[in-house]
Short mmCIF file of C-alpha atoms in Angstrom, two decimals:
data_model
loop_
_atom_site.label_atom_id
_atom_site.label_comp_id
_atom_site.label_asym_id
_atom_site.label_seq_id
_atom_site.Cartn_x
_atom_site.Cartn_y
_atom_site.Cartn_z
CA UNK A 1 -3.04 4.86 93.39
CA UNK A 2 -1.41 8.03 94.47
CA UNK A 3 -4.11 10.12 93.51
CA UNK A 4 -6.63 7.77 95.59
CA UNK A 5 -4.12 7.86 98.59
CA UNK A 6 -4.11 11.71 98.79
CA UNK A 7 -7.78 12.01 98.58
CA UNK A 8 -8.28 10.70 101.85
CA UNK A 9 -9.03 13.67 104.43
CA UNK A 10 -5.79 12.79 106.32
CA UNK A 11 -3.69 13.76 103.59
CA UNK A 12 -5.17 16.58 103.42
CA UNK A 13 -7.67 15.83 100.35
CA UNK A 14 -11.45 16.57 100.27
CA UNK A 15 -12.29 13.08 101.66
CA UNK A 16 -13.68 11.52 98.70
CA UNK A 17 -13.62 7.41 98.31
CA UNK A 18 -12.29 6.66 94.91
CA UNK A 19 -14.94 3.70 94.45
CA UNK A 20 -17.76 5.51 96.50
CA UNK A 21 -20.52 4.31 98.50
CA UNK A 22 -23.94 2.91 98.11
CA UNK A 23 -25.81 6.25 96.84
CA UNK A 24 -22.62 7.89 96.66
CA UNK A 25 -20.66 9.54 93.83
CA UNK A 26 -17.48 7.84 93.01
CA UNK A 27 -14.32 10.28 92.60
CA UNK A 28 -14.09 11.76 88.98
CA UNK A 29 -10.93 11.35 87.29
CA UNK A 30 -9.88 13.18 84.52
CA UNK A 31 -6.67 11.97 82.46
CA UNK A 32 -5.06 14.58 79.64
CA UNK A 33 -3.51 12.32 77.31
CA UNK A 34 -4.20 9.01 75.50
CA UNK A 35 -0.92 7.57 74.95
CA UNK A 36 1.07 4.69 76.83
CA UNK A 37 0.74 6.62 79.88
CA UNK A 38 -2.68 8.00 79.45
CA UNK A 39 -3.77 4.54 78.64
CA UNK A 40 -2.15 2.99 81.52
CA UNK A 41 -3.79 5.45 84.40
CA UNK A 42 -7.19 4.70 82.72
CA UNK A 43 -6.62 1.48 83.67
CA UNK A 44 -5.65 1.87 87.31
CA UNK A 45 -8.57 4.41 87.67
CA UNK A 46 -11.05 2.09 86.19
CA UNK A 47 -10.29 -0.90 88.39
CA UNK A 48 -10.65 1.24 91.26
CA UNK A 49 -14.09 2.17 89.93
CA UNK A 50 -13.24 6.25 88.98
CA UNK A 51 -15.63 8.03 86.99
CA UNK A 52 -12.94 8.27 84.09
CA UNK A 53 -12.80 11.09 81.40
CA UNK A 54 -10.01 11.02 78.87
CA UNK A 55 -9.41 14.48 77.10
CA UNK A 56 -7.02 14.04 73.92
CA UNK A 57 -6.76 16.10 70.69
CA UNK A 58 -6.50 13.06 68.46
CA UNK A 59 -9.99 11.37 67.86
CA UNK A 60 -7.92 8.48 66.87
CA UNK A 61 -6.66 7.84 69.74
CA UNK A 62 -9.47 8.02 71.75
CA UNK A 63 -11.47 5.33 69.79
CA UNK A 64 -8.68 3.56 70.32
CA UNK A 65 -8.47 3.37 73.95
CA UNK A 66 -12.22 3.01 74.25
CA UNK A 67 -11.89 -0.05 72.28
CA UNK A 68 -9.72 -1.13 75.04
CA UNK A 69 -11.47 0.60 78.22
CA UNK A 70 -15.38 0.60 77.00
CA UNK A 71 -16.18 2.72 80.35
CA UNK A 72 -14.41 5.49 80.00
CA UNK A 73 -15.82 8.54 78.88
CA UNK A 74 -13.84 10.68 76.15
CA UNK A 75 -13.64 14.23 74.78
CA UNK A 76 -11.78 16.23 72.45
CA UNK A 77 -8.70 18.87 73.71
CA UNK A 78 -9.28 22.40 73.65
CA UNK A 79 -8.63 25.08 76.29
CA UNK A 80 -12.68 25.46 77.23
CA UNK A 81 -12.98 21.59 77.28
CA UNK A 82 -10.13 21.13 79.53
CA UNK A 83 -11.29 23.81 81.78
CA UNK A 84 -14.91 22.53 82.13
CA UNK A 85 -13.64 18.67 82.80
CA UNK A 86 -11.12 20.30 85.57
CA UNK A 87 -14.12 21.79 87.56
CA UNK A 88 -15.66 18.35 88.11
CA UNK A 89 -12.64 16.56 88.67
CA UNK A 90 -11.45 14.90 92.06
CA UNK A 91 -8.02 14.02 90.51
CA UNK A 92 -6.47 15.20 87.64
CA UNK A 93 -3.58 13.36 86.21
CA UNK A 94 -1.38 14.90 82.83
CA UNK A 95 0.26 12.01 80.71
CA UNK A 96 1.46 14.88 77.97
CA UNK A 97 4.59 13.44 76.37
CA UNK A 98 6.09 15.38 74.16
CA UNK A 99 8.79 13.28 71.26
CA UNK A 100 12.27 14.07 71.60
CA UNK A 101 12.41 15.65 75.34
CA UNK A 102 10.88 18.84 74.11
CA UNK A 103 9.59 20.81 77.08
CA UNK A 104 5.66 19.82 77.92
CA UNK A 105 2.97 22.44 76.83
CA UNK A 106 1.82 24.49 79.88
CA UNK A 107 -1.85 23.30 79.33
CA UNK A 108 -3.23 24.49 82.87
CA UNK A 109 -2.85 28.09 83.93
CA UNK A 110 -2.78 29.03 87.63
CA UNK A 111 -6.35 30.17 87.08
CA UNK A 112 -8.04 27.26 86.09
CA UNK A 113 -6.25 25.37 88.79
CA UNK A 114 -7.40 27.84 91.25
CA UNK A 115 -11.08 26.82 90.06
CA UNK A 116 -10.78 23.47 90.88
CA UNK A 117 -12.53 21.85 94.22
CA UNK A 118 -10.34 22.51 97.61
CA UNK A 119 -8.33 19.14 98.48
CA UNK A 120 -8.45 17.69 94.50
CA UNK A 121 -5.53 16.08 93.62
CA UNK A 122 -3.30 17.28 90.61
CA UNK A 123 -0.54 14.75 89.25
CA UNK A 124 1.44 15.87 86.43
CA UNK A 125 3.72 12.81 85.40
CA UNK A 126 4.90 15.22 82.49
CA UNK A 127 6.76 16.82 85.16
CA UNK A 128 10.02 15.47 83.75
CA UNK A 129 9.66 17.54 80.92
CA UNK A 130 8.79 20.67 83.11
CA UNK A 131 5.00 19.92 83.50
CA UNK A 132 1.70 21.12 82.13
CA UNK A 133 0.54 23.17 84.62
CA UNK A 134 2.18 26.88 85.53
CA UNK A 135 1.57 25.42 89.44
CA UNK A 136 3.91 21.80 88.67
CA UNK A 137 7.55 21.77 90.11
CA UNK A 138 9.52 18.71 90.76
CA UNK A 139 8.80 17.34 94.03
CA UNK A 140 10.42 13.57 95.17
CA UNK A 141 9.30 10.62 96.74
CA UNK A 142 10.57 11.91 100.12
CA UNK A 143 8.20 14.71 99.91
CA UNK A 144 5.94 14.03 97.45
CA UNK A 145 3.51 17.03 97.38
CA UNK A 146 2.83 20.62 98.25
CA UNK A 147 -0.56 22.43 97.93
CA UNK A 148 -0.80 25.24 95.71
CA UNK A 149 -4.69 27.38 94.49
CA UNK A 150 -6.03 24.65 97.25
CA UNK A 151 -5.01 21.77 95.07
CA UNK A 152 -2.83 19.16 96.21
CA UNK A 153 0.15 18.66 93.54
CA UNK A 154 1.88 15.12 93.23
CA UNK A 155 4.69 16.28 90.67
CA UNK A 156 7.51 12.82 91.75
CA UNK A 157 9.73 12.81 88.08
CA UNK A 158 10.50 9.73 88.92
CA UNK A 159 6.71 7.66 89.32
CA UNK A 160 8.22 4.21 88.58
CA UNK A 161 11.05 4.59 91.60
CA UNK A 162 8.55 4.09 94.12
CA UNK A 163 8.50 0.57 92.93
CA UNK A 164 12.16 0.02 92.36
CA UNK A 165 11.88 -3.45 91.83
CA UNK A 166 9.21 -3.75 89.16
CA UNK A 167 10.17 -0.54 87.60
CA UNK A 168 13.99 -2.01 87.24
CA UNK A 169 12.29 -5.44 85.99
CA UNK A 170 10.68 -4.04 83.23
CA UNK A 171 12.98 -1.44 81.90
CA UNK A 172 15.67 -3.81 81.57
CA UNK A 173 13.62 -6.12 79.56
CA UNK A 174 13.17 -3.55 77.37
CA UNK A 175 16.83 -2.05 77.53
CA UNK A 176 19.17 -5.27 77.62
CA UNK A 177 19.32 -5.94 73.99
CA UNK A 178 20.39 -2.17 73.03
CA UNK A 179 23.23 -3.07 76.01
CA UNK A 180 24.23 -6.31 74.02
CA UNK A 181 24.15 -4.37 71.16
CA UNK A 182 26.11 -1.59 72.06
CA UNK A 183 28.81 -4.05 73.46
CA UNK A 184 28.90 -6.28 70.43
CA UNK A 185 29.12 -3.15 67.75
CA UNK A 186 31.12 -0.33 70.16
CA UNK A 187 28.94 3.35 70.16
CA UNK A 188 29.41 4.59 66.68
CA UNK A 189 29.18 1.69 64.95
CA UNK A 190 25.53 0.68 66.83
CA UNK A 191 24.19 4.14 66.36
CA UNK A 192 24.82 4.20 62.59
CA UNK A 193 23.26 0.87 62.15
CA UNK A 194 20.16 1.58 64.93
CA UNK A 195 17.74 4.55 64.50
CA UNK A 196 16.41 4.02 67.89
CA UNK A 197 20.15 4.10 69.68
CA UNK A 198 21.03 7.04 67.18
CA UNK A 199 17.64 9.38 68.06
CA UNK A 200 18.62 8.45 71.67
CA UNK A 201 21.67 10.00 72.40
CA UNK A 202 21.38 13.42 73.49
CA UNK A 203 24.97 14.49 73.95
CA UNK A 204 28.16 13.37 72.30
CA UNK A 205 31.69 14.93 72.26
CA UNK A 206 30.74 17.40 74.88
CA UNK A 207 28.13 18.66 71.66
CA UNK A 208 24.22 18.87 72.01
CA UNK A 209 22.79 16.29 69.66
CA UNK A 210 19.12 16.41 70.78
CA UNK A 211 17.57 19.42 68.78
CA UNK A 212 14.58 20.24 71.07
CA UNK A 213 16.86 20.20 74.13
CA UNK A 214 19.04 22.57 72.46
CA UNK A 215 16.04 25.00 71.57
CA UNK A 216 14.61 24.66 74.84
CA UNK A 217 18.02 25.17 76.91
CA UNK A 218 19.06 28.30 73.77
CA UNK A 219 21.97 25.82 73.23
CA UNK A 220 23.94 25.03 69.66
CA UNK A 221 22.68 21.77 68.18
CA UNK A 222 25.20 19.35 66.40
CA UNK A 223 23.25 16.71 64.24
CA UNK A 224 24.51 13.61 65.91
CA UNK A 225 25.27 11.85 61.94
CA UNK A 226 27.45 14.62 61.55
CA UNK A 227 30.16 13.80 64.18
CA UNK A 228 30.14 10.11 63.86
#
């Protein structure tokens, strides 16, 4: 939706409708990733009739999503297949995730951004993780983007806040029964008992208990079952 929005030639994008026009192009999107996320803005861009290309190293994954999204077209990661789908693209949106809040893979060098088309639209929802392209930096939903190799960048760490309501919905449908949990057991005994709960806490004792947090930050890391 955001990458649609900033298209338009008033936001300062190259003017191009998402869905197109009789005997018109619609907008090519290209989506790195094939996860939750990945799967997710597939979905948005194909309802809002994008020419969709998925780029993902695992073929596994990608027959899997086009099980669920026939029309999109897929390809296998590397560097020279990124590249060539980021020439064509109108938007560009990264879904990397990396497990365990390790810092995101700087996929997209300032070169190849400055090779895309004047007024695309970059969104790199990995951003939380320090993005996947050398151009990302946080930006917020009170000023969203900034334009950098004639790209317009949409780096928000926070996505789901612009829908507070929905977002808060549906993460604590999801969160509530750790809560309950937590109450009923007290912290140490919940995260001996739940693997989820106990790969979750980062920090405990004023000690770093999330190992690629500590390597990323060149902090000491304290295995968690070790202090509990």
């Amino acid at each position: 939706l955001s990458g649609a929005h900033h298209l338009s030639k008033y936001s300062g994008g190259s003017g191009v409708l998402m869905g197109g026009a009789l005997g018109v192009e619609n907008a090519k999107v290209l989506i790195i990733g094939a996860g939750s996320a990945g799967m997710h803005a597939a979905k948005y861009a194909v309802g809002l009739d994008g020419d969709v290309t998925v780029i993902n190293r695992s073929t596994e994954k990608l027959e899997k999503l086009k099980n669920i999204i026939p029309t999109i077209k897929t390809k296998v990661y590397s560097p020279a297949a990124l590249e060539e789908e980021l020439l064509k693209s109108d938007i560009v949106i990264s879904t990397v995730l990396i497990q365990g809040g390790a810092a995101a893979p700087k996929l997209i060098t300032r070169e190849m951004m400055s090779k895309m088309k004047e007024g695309s639209v970059f969104i790199d929802v990995s951003i939380d993780q320090g993005g996947t392209a050398e151009t990302s930096r946080a930006t917020t939903h009170s000023d969203p983007i900034y334009v950098e190799e004639g790209v317009i960048h949409y780096c928000v760490a926070n996505i789901p806040g612009a829908y507070a309501r929905t977002a808060t919905m549906a993460i604590t449908n999801v969160t509530a029964p750790y809560v309950s949990f937590l109450a009923k057991e007290g912290f140490v005994e919940a995260v001996k008992k739940d693997a989820s709960l106990h790969l979750g806490v980062n920090t405990y004792q004023g000690k770093m208990t999330n190992e690629p947090i500590a390597q990323g930050f060149g902090m000491e890391y304290h295995d968690l079952s070790s202090l509990v």
